[in-house]
Coordinates of C-alpha atoms and ligand atoms in Angstrom, one line a residue:
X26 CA 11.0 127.1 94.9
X27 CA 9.7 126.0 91.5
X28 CA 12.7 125.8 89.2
X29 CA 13.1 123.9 85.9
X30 CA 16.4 124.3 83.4
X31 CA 16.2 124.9 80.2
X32 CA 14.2 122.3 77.5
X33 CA 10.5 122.5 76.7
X34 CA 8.7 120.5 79.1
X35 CA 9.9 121.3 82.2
X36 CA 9.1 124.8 81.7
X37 CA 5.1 123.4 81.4
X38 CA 5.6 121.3 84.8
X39 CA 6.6 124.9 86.6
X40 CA 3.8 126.7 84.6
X41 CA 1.4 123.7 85.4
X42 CA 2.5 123.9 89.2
X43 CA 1.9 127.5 88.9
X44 CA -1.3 127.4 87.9
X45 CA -2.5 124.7 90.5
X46 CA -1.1 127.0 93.2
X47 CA -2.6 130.2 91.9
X48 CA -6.1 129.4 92.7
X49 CA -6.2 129.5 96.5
X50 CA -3.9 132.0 96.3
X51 CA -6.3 134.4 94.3
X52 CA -9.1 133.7 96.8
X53 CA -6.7 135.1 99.8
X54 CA -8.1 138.4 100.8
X55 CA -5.5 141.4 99.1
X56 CA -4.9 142.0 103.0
X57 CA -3.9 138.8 103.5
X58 CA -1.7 138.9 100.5
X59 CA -0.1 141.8 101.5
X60 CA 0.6 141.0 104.9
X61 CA 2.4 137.6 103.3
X62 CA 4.5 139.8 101.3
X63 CA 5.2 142.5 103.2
X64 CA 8.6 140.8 104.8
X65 CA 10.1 140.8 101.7
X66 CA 11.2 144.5 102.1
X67 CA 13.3 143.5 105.2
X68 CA 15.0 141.2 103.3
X69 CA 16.1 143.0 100.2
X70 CA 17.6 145.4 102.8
X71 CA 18.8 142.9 104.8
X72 CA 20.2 140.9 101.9
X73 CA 21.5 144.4 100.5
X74 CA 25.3 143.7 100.4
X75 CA 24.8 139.8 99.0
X76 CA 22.5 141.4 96.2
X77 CA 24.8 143.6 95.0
X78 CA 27.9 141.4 95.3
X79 CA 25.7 138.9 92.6
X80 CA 24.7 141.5 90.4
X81 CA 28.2 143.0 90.3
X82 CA 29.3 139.7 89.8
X83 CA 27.2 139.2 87.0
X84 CA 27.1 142.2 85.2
X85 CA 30.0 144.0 86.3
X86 CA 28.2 147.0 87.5
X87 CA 29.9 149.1 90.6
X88 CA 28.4 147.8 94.1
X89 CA 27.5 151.5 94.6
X90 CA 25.1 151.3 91.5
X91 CA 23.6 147.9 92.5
X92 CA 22.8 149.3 95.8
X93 CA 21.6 152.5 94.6
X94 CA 19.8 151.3 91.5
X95 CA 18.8 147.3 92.6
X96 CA 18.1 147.0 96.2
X97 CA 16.8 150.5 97.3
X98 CA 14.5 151.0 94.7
X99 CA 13.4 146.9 95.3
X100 CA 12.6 147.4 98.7
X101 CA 10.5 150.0 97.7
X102 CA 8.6 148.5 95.6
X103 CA 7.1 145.7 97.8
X104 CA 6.6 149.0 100.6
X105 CA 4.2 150.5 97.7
X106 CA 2.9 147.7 96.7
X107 CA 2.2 145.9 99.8
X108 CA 0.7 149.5 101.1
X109 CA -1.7 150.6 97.9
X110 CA -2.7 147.3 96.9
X111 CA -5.7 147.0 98.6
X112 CA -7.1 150.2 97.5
X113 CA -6.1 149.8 93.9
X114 CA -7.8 147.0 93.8
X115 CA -11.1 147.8 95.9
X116 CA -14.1 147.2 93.6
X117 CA -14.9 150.6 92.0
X118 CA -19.5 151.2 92.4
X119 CA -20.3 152.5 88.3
X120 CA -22.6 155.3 87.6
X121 CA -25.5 154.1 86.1
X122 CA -28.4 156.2 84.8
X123 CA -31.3 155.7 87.3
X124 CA -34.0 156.7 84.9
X125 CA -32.7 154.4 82.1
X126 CA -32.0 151.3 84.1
X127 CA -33.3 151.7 87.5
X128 CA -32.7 149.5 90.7
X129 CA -29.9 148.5 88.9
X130 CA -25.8 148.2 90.8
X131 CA -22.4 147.7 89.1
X132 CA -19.0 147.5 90.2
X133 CA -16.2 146.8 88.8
X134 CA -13.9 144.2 90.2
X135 CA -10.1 143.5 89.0
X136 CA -9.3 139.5 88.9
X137 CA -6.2 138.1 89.0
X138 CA -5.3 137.1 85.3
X139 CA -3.9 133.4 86.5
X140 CA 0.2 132.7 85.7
X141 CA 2.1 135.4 84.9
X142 CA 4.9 135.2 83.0
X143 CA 8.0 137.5 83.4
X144 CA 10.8 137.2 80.9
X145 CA 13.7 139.7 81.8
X146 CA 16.6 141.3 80.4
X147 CA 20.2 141.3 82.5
X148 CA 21.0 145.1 82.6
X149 CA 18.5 145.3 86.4
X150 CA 18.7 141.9 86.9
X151 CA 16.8 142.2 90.5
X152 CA 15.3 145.4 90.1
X153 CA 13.7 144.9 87.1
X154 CA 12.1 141.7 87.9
X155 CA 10.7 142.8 91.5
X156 CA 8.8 145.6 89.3
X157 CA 6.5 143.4 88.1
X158 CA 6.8 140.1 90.1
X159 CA 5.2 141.8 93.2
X160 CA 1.9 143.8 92.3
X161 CA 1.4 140.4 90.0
X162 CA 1.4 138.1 92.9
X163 CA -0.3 141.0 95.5
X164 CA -3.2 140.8 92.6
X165 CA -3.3 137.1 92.8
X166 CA -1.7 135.7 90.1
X167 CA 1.1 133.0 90.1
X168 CA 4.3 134.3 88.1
X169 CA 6.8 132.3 86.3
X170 CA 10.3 133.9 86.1
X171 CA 12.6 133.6 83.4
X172 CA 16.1 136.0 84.1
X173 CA 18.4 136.7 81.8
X174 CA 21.1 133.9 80.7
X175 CA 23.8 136.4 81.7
X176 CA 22.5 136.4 85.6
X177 CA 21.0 133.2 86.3
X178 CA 22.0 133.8 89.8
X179 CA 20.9 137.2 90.2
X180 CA 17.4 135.5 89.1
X181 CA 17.8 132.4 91.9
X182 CA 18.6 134.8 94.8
X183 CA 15.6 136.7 93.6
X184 CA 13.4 133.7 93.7
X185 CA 15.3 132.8 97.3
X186 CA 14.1 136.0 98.7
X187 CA 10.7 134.7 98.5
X188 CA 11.2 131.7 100.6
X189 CA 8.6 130.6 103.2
X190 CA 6.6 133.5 102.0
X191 CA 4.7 131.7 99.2
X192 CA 2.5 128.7 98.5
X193 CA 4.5 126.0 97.3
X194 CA 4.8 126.6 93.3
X195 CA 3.2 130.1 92.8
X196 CA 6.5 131.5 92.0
X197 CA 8.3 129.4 89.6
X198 CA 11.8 130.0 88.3
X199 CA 12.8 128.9 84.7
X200 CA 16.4 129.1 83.8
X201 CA 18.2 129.4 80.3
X202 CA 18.5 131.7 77.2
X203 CA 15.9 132.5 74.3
X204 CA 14.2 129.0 73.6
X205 CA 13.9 129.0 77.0
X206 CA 12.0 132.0 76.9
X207 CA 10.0 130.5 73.7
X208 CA 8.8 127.7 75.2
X209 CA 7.7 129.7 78.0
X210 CA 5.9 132.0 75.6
X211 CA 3.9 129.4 74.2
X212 CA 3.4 127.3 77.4
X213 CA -0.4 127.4 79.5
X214 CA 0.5 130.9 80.9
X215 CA -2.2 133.9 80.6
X216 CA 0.1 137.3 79.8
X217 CA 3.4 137.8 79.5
X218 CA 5.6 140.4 80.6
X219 CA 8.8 140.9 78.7
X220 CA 11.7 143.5 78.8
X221 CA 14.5 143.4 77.1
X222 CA 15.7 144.2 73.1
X223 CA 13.2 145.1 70.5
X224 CA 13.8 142.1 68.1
X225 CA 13.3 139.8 71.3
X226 CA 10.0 141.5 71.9
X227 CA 8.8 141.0 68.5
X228 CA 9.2 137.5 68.5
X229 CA 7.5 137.3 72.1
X230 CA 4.6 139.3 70.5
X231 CA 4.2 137.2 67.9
X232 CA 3.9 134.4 70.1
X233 CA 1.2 135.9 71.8
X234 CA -0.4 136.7 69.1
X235 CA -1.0 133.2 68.0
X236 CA -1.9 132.3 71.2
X237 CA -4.3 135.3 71.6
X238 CA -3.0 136.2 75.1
X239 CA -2.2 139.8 76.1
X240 CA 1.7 140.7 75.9
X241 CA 3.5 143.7 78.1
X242 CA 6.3 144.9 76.1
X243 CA 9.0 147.6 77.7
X244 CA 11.7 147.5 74.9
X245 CA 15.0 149.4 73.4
X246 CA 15.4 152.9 74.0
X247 CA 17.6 156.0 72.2
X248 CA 16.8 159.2 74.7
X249 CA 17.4 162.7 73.7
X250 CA 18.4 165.0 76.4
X251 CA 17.9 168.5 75.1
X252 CA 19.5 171.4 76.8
X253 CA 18.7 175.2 76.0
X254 CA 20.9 177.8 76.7
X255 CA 19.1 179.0 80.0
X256 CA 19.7 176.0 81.3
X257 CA 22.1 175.6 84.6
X258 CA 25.6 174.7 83.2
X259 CA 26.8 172.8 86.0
X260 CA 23.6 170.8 86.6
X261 CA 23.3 169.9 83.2
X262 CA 26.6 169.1 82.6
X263 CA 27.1 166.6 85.4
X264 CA 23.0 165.2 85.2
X265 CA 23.2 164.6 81.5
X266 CA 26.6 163.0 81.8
X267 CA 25.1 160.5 84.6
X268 CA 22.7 159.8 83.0
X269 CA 24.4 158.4 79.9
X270 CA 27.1 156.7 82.1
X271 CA 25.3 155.1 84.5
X272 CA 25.3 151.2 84.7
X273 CA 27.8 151.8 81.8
X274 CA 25.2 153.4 79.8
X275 CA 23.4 149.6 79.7
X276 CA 20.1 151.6 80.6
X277 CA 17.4 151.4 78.4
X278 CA 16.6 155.2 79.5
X279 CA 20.6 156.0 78.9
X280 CA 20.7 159.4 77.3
X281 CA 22.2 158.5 74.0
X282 CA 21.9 162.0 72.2
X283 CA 22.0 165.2 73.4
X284 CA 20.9 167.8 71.6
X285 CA 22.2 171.3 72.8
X286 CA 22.0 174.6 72.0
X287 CA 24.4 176.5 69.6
X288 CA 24.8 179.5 72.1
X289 CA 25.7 177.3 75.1
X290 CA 27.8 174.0 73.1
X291 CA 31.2 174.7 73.5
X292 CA 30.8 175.8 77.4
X293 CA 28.1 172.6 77.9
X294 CA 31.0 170.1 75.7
X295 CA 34.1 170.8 77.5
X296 CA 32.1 171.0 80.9
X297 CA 30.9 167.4 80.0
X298 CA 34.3 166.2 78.7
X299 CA 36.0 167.6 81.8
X300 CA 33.9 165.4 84.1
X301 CA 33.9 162.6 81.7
X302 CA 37.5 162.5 82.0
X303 CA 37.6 162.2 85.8
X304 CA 35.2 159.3 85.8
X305 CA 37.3 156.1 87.2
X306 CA 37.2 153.0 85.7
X307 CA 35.2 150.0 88.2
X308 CA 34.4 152.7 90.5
X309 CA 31.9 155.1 88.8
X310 CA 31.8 153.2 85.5
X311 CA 32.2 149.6 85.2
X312 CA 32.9 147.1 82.5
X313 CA 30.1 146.0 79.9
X314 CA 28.3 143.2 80.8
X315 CA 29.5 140.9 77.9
X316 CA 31.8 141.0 75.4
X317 CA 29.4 141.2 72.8
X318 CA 27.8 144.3 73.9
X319 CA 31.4 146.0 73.6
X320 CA 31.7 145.6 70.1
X321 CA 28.2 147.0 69.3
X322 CA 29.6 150.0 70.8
X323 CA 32.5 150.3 69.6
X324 CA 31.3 149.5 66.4
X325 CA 28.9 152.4 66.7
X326 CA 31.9 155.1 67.5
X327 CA 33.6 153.6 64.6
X328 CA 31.2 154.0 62.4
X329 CA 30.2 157.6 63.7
X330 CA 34.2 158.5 63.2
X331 CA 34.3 157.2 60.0
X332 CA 31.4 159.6 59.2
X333 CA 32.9 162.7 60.4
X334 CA 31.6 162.7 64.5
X335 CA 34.8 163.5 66.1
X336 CA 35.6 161.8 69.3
X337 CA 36.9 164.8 72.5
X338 CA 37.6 162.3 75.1
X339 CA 37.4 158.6 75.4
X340 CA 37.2 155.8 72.3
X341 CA 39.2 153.1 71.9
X342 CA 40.9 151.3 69.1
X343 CA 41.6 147.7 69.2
X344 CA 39.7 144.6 68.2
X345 CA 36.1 144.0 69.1
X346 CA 36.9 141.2 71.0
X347 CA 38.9 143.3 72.9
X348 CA 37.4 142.4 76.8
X349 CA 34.4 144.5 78.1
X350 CA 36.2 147.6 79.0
X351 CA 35.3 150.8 77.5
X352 CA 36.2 153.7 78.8
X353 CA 33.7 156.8 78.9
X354 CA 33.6 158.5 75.4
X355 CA 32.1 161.6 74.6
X356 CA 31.7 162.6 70.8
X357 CA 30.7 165.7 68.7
X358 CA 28.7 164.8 65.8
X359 CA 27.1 166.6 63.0
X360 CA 24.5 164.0 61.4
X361 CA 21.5 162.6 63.0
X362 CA 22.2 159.3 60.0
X363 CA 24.8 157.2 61.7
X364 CA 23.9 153.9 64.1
X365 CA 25.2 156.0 66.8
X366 CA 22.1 158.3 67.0
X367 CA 20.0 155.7 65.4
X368 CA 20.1 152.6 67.1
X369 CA 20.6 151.5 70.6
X370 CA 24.1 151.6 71.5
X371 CA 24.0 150.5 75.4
X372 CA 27.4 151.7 76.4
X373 CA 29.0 154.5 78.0
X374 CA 29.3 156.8 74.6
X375 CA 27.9 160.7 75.0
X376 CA 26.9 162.0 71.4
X377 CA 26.5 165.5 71.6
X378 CA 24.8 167.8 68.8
X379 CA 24.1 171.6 68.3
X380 CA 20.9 173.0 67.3
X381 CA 19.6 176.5 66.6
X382 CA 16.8 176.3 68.7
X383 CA 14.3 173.9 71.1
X384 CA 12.1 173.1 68.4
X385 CA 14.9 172.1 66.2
X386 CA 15.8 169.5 69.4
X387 CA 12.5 168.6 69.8
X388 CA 11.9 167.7 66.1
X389 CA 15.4 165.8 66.0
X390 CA 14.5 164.4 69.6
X391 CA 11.0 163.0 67.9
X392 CA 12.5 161.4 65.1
X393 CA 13.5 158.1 66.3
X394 CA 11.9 154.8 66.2
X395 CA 11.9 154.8 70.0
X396 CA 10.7 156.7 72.4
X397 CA 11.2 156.0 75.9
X398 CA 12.2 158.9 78.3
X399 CA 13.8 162.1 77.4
X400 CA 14.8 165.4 79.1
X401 CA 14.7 169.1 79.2
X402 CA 17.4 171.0 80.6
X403 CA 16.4 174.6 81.4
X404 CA 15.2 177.4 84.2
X405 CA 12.3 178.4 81.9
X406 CA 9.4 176.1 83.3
X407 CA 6.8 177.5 81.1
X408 CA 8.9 176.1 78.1
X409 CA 9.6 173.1 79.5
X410 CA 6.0 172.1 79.8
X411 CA 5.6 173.1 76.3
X412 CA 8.2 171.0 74.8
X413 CA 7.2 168.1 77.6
X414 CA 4.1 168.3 75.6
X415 CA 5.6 167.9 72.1
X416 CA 8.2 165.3 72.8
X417 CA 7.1 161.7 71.8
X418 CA 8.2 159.9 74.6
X419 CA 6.8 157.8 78.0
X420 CA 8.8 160.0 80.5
X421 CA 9.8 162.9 80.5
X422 CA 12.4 164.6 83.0
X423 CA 12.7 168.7 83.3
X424 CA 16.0 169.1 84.8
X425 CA 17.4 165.5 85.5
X426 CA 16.9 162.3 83.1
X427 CA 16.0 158.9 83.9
X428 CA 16.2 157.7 87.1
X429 CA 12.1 157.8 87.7
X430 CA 12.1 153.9 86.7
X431 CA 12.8 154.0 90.7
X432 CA 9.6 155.7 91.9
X433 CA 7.3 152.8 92.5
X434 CA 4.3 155.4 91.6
X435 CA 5.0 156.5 88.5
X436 CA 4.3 154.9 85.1
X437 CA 7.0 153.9 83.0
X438 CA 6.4 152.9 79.7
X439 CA 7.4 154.3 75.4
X440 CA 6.2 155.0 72.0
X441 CA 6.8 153.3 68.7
X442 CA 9.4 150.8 68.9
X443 CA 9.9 151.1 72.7
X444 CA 6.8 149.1 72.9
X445 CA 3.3 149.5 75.2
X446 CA 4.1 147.8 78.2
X447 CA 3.7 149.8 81.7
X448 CA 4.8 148.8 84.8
X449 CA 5.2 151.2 88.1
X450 CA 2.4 153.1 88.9
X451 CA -1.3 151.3 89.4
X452 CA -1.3 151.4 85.4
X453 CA 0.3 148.4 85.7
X454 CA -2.2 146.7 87.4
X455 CA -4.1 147.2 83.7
X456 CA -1.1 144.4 82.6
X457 CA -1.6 142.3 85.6
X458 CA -5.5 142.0 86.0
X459 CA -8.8 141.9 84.0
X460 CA -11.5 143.7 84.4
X461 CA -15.0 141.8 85.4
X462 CA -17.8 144.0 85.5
X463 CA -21.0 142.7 88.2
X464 CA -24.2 144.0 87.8
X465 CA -27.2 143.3 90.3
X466 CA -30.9 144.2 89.6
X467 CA -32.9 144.5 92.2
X468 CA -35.7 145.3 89.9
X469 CA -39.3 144.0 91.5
X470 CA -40.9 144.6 87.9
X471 CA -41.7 141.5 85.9
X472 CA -40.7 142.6 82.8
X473 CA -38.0 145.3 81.4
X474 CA -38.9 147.7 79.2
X475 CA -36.3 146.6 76.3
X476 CA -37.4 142.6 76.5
X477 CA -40.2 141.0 74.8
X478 CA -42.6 141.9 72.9
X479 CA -41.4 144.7 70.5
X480 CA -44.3 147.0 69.8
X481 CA -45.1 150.3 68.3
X482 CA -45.1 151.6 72.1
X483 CA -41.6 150.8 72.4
X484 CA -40.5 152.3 69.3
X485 CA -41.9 155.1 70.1
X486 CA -40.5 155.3 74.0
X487 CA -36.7 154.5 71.8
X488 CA -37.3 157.2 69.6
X489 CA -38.5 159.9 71.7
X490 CA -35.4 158.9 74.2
X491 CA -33.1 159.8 70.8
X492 CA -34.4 162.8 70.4
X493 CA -34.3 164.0 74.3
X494 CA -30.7 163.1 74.4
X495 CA -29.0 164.9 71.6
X496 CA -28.4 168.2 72.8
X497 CA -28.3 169.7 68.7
X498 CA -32.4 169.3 68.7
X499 CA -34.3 172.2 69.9
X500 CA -36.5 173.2 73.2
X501 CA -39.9 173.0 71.7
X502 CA -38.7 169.5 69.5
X503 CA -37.9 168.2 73.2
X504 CA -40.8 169.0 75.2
X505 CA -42.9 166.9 72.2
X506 CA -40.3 164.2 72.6
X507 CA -40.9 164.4 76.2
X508 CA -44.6 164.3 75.9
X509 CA -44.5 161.4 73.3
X510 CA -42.0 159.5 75.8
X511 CA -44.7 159.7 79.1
X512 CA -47.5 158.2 76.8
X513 CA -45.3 155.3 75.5
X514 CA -44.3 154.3 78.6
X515 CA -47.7 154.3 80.1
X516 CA -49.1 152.2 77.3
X517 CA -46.0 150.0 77.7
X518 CA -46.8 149.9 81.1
X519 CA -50.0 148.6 80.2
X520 CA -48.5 145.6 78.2
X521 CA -48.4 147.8 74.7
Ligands
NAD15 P1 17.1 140.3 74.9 O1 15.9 140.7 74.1 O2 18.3 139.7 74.2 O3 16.7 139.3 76.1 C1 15.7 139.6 77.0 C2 15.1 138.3 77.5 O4 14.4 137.6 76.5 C3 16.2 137.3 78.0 O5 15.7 136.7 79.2 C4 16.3 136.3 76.9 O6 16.7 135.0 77.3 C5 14.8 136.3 76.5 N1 14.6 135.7 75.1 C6 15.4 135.7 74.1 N2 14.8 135.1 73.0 C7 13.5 134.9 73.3 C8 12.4 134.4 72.7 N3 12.4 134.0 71.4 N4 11.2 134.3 73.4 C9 11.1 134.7 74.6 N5 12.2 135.2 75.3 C10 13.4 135.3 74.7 O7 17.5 141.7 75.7 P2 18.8 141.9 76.6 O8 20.0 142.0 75.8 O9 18.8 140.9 77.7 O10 18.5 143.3 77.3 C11 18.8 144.5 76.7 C12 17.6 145.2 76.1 O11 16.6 145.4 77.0 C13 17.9 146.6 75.6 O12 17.3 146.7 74.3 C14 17.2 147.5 76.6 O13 16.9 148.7 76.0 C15 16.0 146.7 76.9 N6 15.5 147.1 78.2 C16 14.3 147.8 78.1 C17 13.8 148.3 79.3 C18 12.5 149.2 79.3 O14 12.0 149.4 80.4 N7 12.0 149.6 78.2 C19 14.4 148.1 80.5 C20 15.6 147.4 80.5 C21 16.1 146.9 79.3

């Protein structure tokens, strides 16, 4: 393992090991690749119960959610990856007008980029990572990790997973909190991949920017879930309330509003509040991750009740120092103006709202500076496509919420101030390789018609080409252009 703690210039030995690695590594077949990887799987199951002991450790989550939302979905991951890769990246033949260019072959080819580096966020502390970590190396890039400073050592038995597996260096670890991260920003590395808050990802882009390399960035998130009144009750009810509650609502895709309406509310509300109320502390919700994180959010219910929102089941008084417990809360509010439907709480709160209609949702759903995932709860699929439609956000779920982050296939990725990054889905590979377009000629012909010398002749071949190709001139105007074209090119032919 490559590892460096914290400081500046160890960061550069790991990216400069990296790199040095990275080479022969590219020129492996993607076969070859693969097959190297492809163990991994075995041992993120096998590894399943030491996984989610760490994370749980670290973050506090139940075991039950690291399994289900860490180790499955990872050992996925390398089983798509390790299975697709090849054909995602098979050089794709380009169509090429014969008549224009003849004799002439392109293809594209997808290089590795060189060192990737991943900068993560603590909430998926294995999950998150593997994302991106595996389809970058399976292209044939080198990847320097940085986890989060709350799970360092969710981040080292990551990297440990890899063992034997690798060349020496190609996956480097760097440990430590946000200069950590800056100095790996700035050091030799060719893109960076970051998740994690959206004044964290502004910085990072800025550093990128300076440096003119590409940036991924998969930030905050504030997701509407908006249920209509043909929606299934029960469903709804028990799928919107996972999804806020899940990992403590520490999702980035937790449903923060919900938008529901009028004709169902009170039914949807107490259904909610009901089930809300049976959720057990440290076995289906568990504690925030820091202590910090607590008082956002209970500085966000504050503020809401202060406003008027008024709070069915759950809250909590007390200091904001007061530990990392806070117990599942679900709250009526009126206004769409306070930090609790503006800003990213990341805790286990439920604002619900009535609306008269969908398109009232919608329109409230849409007006947010983020715009990750959202959902549509109803049995009317023709609507649901609509709305799906109108709803500015990178996912969207008819009939559950959030959990798609999981499917190694699809994309997942935002609007606005959730960022452009993409990872699942070969869309990532966009993120983890560059293009380079090869073109052979096996033109005999000594001469093309474009190059040297510019004559008369081939003005006339470029403007009769214009005319034939714009479809708003008429028949008799092209058959001219078509005459006018044979001549030029035989005179050109003839060195005219
Ligand atoms: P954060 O922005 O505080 O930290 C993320 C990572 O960036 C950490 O590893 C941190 O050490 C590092 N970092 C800090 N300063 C840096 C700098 N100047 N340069 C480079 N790296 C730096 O975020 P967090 O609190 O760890 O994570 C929570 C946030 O992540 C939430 O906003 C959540 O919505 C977001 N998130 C988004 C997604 C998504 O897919 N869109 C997924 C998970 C989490």
């Amino acid at each position: 393992m490559n590892e460096a703690n914290a400081g500046g210039s160890p960061v550069n030995d790991v990216v400069a090991r990296a790199r040095a690695a990275q080479r022969a590594w590219a020129d492996l077949t993607v076969d070859a690749r693969a097959r190297r990887l492809a163990p991994l799987k075995d041992r993120v199951l096998d590894r399943a119960q030491a996984i989610a002991a760490c994370v749980q450790g670290e973050v506090g989550k139940p075991e039950v959610e690291a399994l289900l939302g860490e180790v499955l979905p990872s050992a996925d991951v390398v089983q798509y990856w390790t299975s697709h890769v090849e054909e995602l990246l098979e050089p794709t033949p380009v169509d090429i007008d014969r008549l224009a260019y003849p004799a002439k072959e392109g293809t594209i080819h997808r290089d590795a980029r060189g060192v990737v580096a991943v900068i993560m966020p603590w909430n998926f502390p294995v999950a998150l990572p593997l994302r991106t970590i595996v389809p970058a190396l399976l292209a044939g890039n080198a990847v320097v990790f940085k986890p989060s400073e709350v799970t360092p050592r969710s981040g080292a038995l990551l990297v440990e997973l890899f063992d034997g597996l690798l060349p020496e260096g190609l996956l480097g670890l760097v440990q430590g909190a946000g200069d950590v991260g800056g100095a790996l920003c700035a050091a030799d590395v060719d893109v960076v991949v970051f998740t994690g808050s959206v004044a964290t990802g502004r910085k990072v882009a800025h550093a990128c920017a300076d440096r003119l390399i590409p940036c991924s960035l998969e930030l905050g998130g504030k997701d509407a879930a908006i249920v209509l009144a043909d929606a299934d009750l029960e469903r709804a009810a028990n799928g919107v309330l996972w999804g806020a509650m899940m990992n403590a609502g520490q999702n980035c895709a937790s449903v923060e509003r919900v938008y529901v309406e009028k004709s169902i509310a009170d039914a949807f509300t107490q259904k909610v509040c009901e089930l809300a109320a049976k959720l057990r502390p440290g076995i289906e919700v568990g504690p925030l991750a820091t202590s910090a994180q607590r008082a956002i959010v209970a500085r966000h219910v504050r503020d809401a009740k202060a406003g008027g929102a008024r709070i069915l089941t759950g809250g909590a008084d007390g200091p904001d120092d007061a530990g990392r417990e806070y117990p599942p809360t679900v709250v009526r509010v009126d206004s769409d103006e306070t930090a609790l439907m503006r800003e990213e709480t990341f805790g286990p709160v439920l604002p619900i709202a009535v609306v008269e209609s969908a398109e009232d949702a919608v329109a409230r759903a849409n007006a947010s500076r983020y715009g990750l995932t959202a959902s549509v709860w109803t049995r009317n699929r023709k609507k649901a496509a609509r709305l799906a439609r109108e709803l500015r956000a990178g996912v969207v779920t008819i009939n559950n919420h959030g959990f798609t982050g999981a499917i190694p296939a699809a994309p997942w990725s935002g609007h606005g101030e959730t960022g452009w990054g993409i990872t699942g889905s070969p869309l990532a590979l966009d993120v983890l390789t560059r293009p380079r377009f090869v073109l052979v000629d096996r033109s005999r012909a000594k001469s093309e018609l474009w190059w040297y010398p510019y004559t008369p002749a081939l003005t006339a071949v470029a403007t009769s080409m214009a005319i034939l190709r714009s479809s708003a001139r008429g028949l008799f105007e092209r058959v001219g252009a078509l005459f006018r074209l044979v001549g030029a090119m035989m005179k050109r032919a003839r060195g005219g």
